[in-house]
Amino acid sequence: MKILVTGAGGQIGTDLLPMLLSRGHDVAVYDLAPRPDWCPAGVEWMRGDISVSAEVFDAVKSAAPDRIFHLAAILSAAGEAVPHRTWHVNLDGTRYVLEAARLFEVQQVFYTSTIAVFGPGLEPPVGDDVPLHPTTMYGVTKVAGELLGEYYESVFGLDFRGVRFPGLINAGIPGGGTSDYALYMFVDGMRDGAYEAFCTPESRIPFMYMPDALRAMIELSEAPKEALTRSIYNIAAMSPTAQEIADAVRERVPGVNLTFKSDPKRQAILDSWPAVLDDSNARRDWGWKHEFDLAAMSDDIVPKIRELIESQGQAEGAHV
Ligand code: AKB
């Protein structure tokens, strides 16, 4: 199957591309950045801007994919610095992807939504169908993107599906998200021996380890349509506090100095997100089940980050 991945130069793409190749797919990428060193051979890398309709249409026409995994987006913390650009990239970009999919008869568009669609005051565990009142431009665009995809599904018959990701953790690139403190505790803690988290130790949001996140994408993408009762699903794995993440790092990285200094803007974003998600619809409809809790993830990720730091050192362009 031919799969086009938009925004593959970010945190998810680093791990998704090798996985798609290992499953025998023909993979093309559409990304603003030039082809990075880590991009596996065999991936066709097209450079372009998701917020320029003609470029998106040309890329989809020339790649002629069966499926699009649409990852390109500006995340929550970065988005608050450039809200207009975030609207343009996240929402117009999604509209161009959906329209190109319709024009060039792409079978499925897979959408990466987020816990940032939720706003403050929701009682945990928070289910799929609750009022969505996000406080960030990223969240606003993701709510609108979900609705736009559902419109393309009901009006044009496009197969549109996706997940609301928790904060993601992998041995990779932090990408301007508010959940990045968890990843930095591991990466900076191991590389520099210290990290000051921009949140309180009590902060608690849902997180997921990248192998679970990738498996969720593949499993939902391949699920029979008739089994699905909705387009967009909450998925969950763990909801540790920042303190619990720090403790997990400390247990595995002796001597690491992890401290907390809450940044009011990013703290307000974190506090607006649910502490715990209800993902029972995903579990019922397509058998979603996470594998990694905090301990299992920490055991798995520490040697991977160590290997990456050793192989890449402090070199310019290293993606740790
Ligand atoms: C962010 O922090 O903006 C993202 C997300 C939770 O969608 N990682």
PDB file of N, CA, C and O in Angstrom, residues 166-204:
ATOM      1  N   PRO A 166      -2.584  11.273  23.696  1.00  0.00           N
ATOM      2  CA  PRO A 166      -2.042  11.913  24.910  1.00  0.00           C
ATOM      3  C   PRO A 166      -0.676  12.530  24.582  1.00  0.00           C
ATOM      4  O   PRO A 166      -0.227  12.464  23.425  1.00  0.00           O
ATOM      5  N   GLY A 167       0.017  13.088  25.570  1.00  0.00           N
ATOM      6  CA  GLY A 167       1.403  13.488  25.366  1.00  0.00           C
ATOM      7  C   GLY A 167       2.211  12.256  24.978  1.00  0.00           C
ATOM      8  O   GLY A 167       2.045  11.203  25.583  1.00  0.00           O
ATOM      9  N   LEU A 168       3.071  12.401  23.970  1.00  0.00           N
ATOM     10  CA  LEU A 168       3.820  11.228  23.483  1.00  0.00           C
ATOM     11  C   LEU A 168       5.272  11.297  23.943  1.00  0.00           C
ATOM     12  O   LEU A 168       5.881  12.371  23.971  1.00  0.00           O
ATOM     13  N   ILE A 169       5.804  10.134  24.261  1.00  0.00           N
ATOM     14  CA  ILE A 169       7.192  10.054  24.738  1.00  0.00           C
ATOM     15  C   ILE A 169       7.934   9.045  23.882  1.00  0.00           C
ATOM     16  O   ILE A 169       7.464   7.914  23.693  1.00  0.00           O
ATOM     17  N   ASN A 170       9.060   9.475  23.315  1.00  0.00           N
ATOM     18  CA  ASN A 170       9.920   8.533  22.576  1.00  0.00           C
ATOM     19  C   ASN A 170      11.358   9.029  22.637  1.00  0.00           C
ATOM     20  O   ASN A 170      11.624  10.127  23.124  1.00  0.00           O
ATOM     21  N   ALA A 171      12.254   8.207  22.132  1.00  0.00           N
ATOM     22  CA  ALA A 171      13.661   8.613  22.069  1.00  0.00           C
ATOM     23  C   ALA A 171      13.820   9.433  20.793  1.00  0.00           C
ATOM     24  O   ALA A 171      14.405   8.972  19.818  1.00  0.00           O
ATOM     25  N   GLY A 172      13.266  10.632  20.789  1.00  0.00           N
ATOM     26  CA  GLY A 172      13.245  11.392  19.547  1.00  0.00           C
ATOM     27  C   GLY A 172      13.182  12.888  19.765  1.00  0.00           C
ATOM     28  O   GLY A 172      13.699  13.399  20.747  1.00  0.00           O
ATOM     29  N   ILE A 173      12.501  13.550  18.838  1.00  0.00           N
ATOM     30  CA  ILE A 173      12.510  15.009  18.800  1.00  0.00           C
ATOM     31  C   ILE A 173      11.342  15.586  19.595  1.00  0.00           C
ATOM     32  O   ILE A 173      10.207  15.303  19.279  1.00  0.00           O
ATOM     33  N   PRO A 174      11.586  16.437  20.601  1.00  0.00           N
ATOM     34  CA  PRO A 174      10.481  17.176  21.201  1.00  0.00           C
ATOM     35  C   PRO A 174      10.021  18.237  20.189  1.00  0.00           C
ATOM     36  O   PRO A 174      10.859  18.851  19.525  1.00  0.00           O
ATOM     37  N   GLY A 175       8.714  18.451  20.086  1.00  0.00           N
ATOM     38  CA  GLY A 175       8.251  19.273  18.961  1.00  0.00           C
ATOM     39  C   GLY A 175       7.415  20.485  19.300  1.00  0.00           C
ATOM     40  O   GLY A 175       6.473  20.782  18.599  1.00  0.00           O
ATOM     41  N   GLY A 176       7.726  21.232  20.373  1.00  0.00           N
ATOM     42  CA  GLY A 176       6.959  22.448  20.669  1.00  0.00           C
ATOM     43  C   GLY A 176       5.670  22.178  21.418  1.00  0.00           C
ATOM     44  O   GLY A 176       4.779  23.012  21.487  1.00  0.00           O
ATOM     45  N   GLY A 177       5.572  20.993  22.031  1.00  0.00           N
ATOM     46  CA  GLY A 177       4.363  20.647  22.780  1.00  0.00           C
ATOM     47  C   GLY A 177       4.480  21.055  24.233  1.00  0.00           C
ATOM     48  O   GLY A 177       5.578  21.290  24.751  1.00  0.00           O
ATOM     49  N   THR A 178       3.330  21.118  24.925  1.00  0.00           N
ATOM     50  CA  THR A 178       3.329  21.420  26.356  1.00  0.00           C
ATOM     51  C   THR A 178       3.658  20.170  27.161  1.00  0.00           C
ATOM     52  O   THR A 178       4.109  20.245  28.298  1.00  0.00           O
ATOM     53  N   SER A 179       3.423  19.003  26.558  1.00  0.00           N
ATOM     54  CA  SER A 179       3.726  17.747  27.256  1.00  0.00           C
ATOM     55  C   SER A 179       5.216  17.382  27.165  1.00  0.00           C
ATOM     56  O   SER A 179       5.629  16.368  27.722  1.00  0.00           O
ATOM     57  N   ASP A 180       6.015  18.212  26.516  1.00  0.00           N
ATOM     58  CA  ASP A 180       7.426  17.858  26.268  1.00  0.00           C
ATOM     59  C   ASP A 180       8.261  17.692  27.538  1.00  0.00           C
ATOM     60  O   ASP A 180       9.346  17.106  27.507  1.00  0.00           O
ATOM     61  N   TYR A 181       7.786  18.217  28.680  1.00  0.00           N
ATOM     62  CA  TYR A 181       8.596  18.116  29.907  1.00  0.00           C
ATOM     63  C   TYR A 181       8.933  16.659  30.241  1.00  0.00           C
ATOM     64  O   TYR A 181      10.021  16.361  30.738  1.00  0.00           O
ATOM     65  N   ALA A 182       7.995  15.760  29.925  1.00  0.00           N
ATOM     66  CA  ALA A 182       8.243  14.349  30.263  1.00  0.00           C
ATOM     67  C   ALA A 182       9.417  13.804  29.454  1.00  0.00           C
ATOM     68  O   ALA A 182      10.317  13.141  29.985  1.00  0.00           O
ATOM     69  N   LEU A 183       9.408  14.110  28.164  1.00  0.00           N
ATOM     70  CA  LEU A 183      10.487  13.657  27.288  1.00  0.00           C
ATOM     71  C   LEU A 183      11.822  14.286  27.691  1.00  0.00           C
ATOM     72  O   LEU A 183      12.863  13.617  27.752  1.00  0.00           O
ATOM     73  N   TYR A 184      11.791  15.592  28.027  1.00  0.00           N
ATOM     74  CA  TYR A 184      13.028  16.274  28.425  1.00  0.00           C
ATOM     75  C   TYR A 184      13.605  15.710  29.725  1.00  0.00           C
ATOM     76  O   TYR A 184      14.814  15.730  29.921  1.00  0.00           O
ATOM     77  N   MET A 185      12.714  15.237  30.610  1.00  0.00           N
ATOM     78  CA  MET A 185      13.253  14.664  31.859  1.00  0.00           C
ATOM     79  C   MET A 185      14.170  13.491  31.528  1.00  0.00           C
ATOM     80  O   MET A 185      15.225  13.320  32.134  1.00  0.00           O
ATOM     81  N   PHE A 186      13.753  12.695  30.569  1.00  0.00           N
ATOM     82  CA  PHE A 186      14.589  11.562  30.161  1.00  0.00           C
ATOM     83  C   PHE A 186      15.809  12.051  29.367  1.00  0.00           C
ATOM     84  O   PHE A 186      16.952  11.726  29.698  1.00  0.00           O
ATOM     85  N   VAL A 187      15.546  12.831  28.300  1.00  0.00           N
ATOM     86  CA  VAL A 187      16.626  13.158  27.357  1.00  0.00           C
ATOM     87  C   VAL A 187      17.654  14.107  27.995  1.00  0.00           C
ATOM     88  O   VAL A 187      18.851  13.812  28.009  1.00  0.00           O
ATOM     89  N   ASP A 188      17.192  15.239  28.527  1.00  0.00           N
ATOM     90  CA  ASP A 188      18.140  16.183  29.140  1.00  0.00           C
ATOM     91  C   ASP A 188      18.741  15.586  30.401  1.00  0.00           C
ATOM     92  O   ASP A 188      19.922  15.785  30.708  1.00  0.00           O
ATOM     93  N   GLY A 189      17.901  14.851  31.157  1.00  0.00           N
ATOM     94  CA  GLY A 189      18.400  14.209  32.370  1.00  0.00           C
ATOM     95  C   GLY A 189      19.558  13.281  32.049  1.00  0.00           C
ATOM     96  O   GLY A 189      20.555  13.249  32.774  1.00  0.00           O
ATOM     97  N   MET A 190      19.458  12.542  30.973  1.00  0.00           N
ATOM     98  CA  MET A 190      20.527  11.594  30.638  1.00  0.00           C
ATOM     99  C   MET A 190      21.692  12.277  29.929  1.00  0.00           C
ATOM    100  O   MET A 190      22.844  11.918  30.115  1.00  0.00           O
ATOM    101  N   ARG A 191      21.388  13.263  29.094  1.00  0.00           N
ATOM    102  CA  ARG A 191      22.458  13.910  28.330  1.00  0.00           C
ATOM    103  C   ARG A 191      23.221  14.931  29.180  1.00  0.00           C
ATOM    104  O   ARG A 191      24.440  14.974  29.162  1.00  0.00           O
ATOM    105  N   ASP A 192      22.463  15.746  29.943  1.00  0.00           N
ATOM    106  CA  ASP A 192      23.095  16.844  30.676  1.00  0.00           C
ATOM    107  C   ASP A 192      23.179  16.567  32.176  1.00  0.00           C
ATOM    108  O   ASP A 192      23.744  17.360  32.920  1.00  0.00           O
ATOM    109  N   GLY A 193      22.498  15.514  32.630  1.00  0.00           N
ATOM    110  CA  GLY A 193      22.501  15.185  34.054  1.00  0.00           C
ATOM    111  C   GLY A 193      21.507  16.009  34.858  1.00  0.00           C
ATOM    112  O   GLY A 193      21.414  15.861  36.076  1.00  0.00           O
ATOM    113  N   ALA A 194      20.774  16.908  34.195  1.00  0.00           N
ATOM    114  CA  ALA A 194      19.840  17.775  34.921  1.00  0.00           C
ATOM    115  C   ALA A 194      18.768  18.295  33.979  1.00  0.00           C
ATOM    116  O   ALA A 194      18.999  18.446  32.773  1.00  0.00           O
ATOM    117  N   TYR A 195      17.595  18.575  34.568  1.00  0.00           N
ATOM    118  CA  TYR A 195      16.524  19.226  33.795  1.00  0.00           C
ATOM    119  C   TYR A 195      15.566  19.905  34.772  1.00  0.00           C
ATOM    120  O   TYR A 195      15.207  19.329  35.803  1.00  0.00           O
ATOM    121  N   GLU A 196      15.169  21.139  34.445  1.00  0.00           N
ATOM    122  CA  GLU A 196      14.184  21.849  35.254  1.00  0.00           C
ATOM    123  C   GLU A 196      12.853  21.844  34.510  1.00  0.00           C
ATOM    124  O   GLU A 196      12.731  22.478  33.449  1.00  0.00           O
ATOM    125  N   ALA A 197      11.886  21.099  35.043  1.00  0.00           N
ATOM    126  CA  ALA A 197      10.597  20.977  34.358  1.00  0.00           C
ATOM    127  C   ALA A 197       9.792  22.256  34.532  1.00  0.00           C
ATOM    128  O   ALA A 197       9.838  22.882  35.595  1.00  0.00           O
ATOM    129  N   PHE A 198       9.039  22.631  33.475  1.00  0.00           N
ATOM    130  CA  PHE A 198       8.294  23.895  33.489  1.00  0.00           C
ATOM    131  C   PHE A 198       6.902  23.750  34.093  1.00  0.00           C
ATOM    132  O   PHE A 198       5.994  24.542  33.791  1.00  0.00           O
ATOM    133  N   CYS A 199       6.717  22.706  34.929  1.00  0.00           N
ATOM    134  CA  CYS A 199       5.391  22.476  35.526  1.00  0.00           C
ATOM    135  C   CYS A 199       5.571  22.146  37.008  1.00  0.00           C
ATOM    136  O   CYS A 199       6.692  21.948  37.475  1.00  0.00           O
ATOM    137  N   THR A 200       4.446  22.047  37.717  1.00  0.00           N
ATOM    138  CA  THR A 200       4.519  21.639  39.127  1.00  0.00           C
ATOM    139  C   THR A 200       4.674  20.115  39.195  1.00  0.00           C
ATOM    140  O   THR A 200       4.250  19.409  38.273  1.00  0.00           O
ATOM    141  N   PRO A 201       5.213  19.606  40.315  1.00  0.00           N
ATOM    142  CA  PRO A 201       5.346  18.147  40.441  1.00  0.00           C
ATOM    143  C   PRO A 201       3.993  17.442  40.413  1.00  0.00           C
ATOM    144  O   PRO A 201       3.902  16.285  40.032  1.00  0.00           O
ATOM    145  N   GLU A 202       2.915  18.153  40.796  1.00  0.00           N
ATOM    146  CA  GLU A 202       1.578  17.526  40.869  1.00  0.00           C
ATOM    147  C   GLU A 202       0.891  17.458  39.511  1.00  0.00           C
ATOM    148  O   GLU A 202      -0.163  16.816  39.383  1.00  0.00           O
ATOM    149  N   SER A 203       1.438  18.115  38.491  1.00  0.00           N
ATOM    150  CA  SER A 203       0.766  18.146  37.174  1.00  0.00           C
ATOM    151  C   SER A 203       0.548  16.734  36.679  1.00  0.00           C
ATOM    152  O   SER A 203       1.470  15.916  36.674  1.00  0.00           O
ATOM    153  N   ARG A 204      -0.673  16.474  36.224  1.00  0.00           N
ATOM    154  CA  ARG A 204      -0.988  15.122  35.754  1.00  0.00           C
ATOM    155  C   ARG A 204      -1.786  15.209  34.445  1.00  0.00           C
ATOM    156  O   ARG A 204      -2.863  15.819  34.408  1.00  0.00           O
TER     157      ARG A 204
END
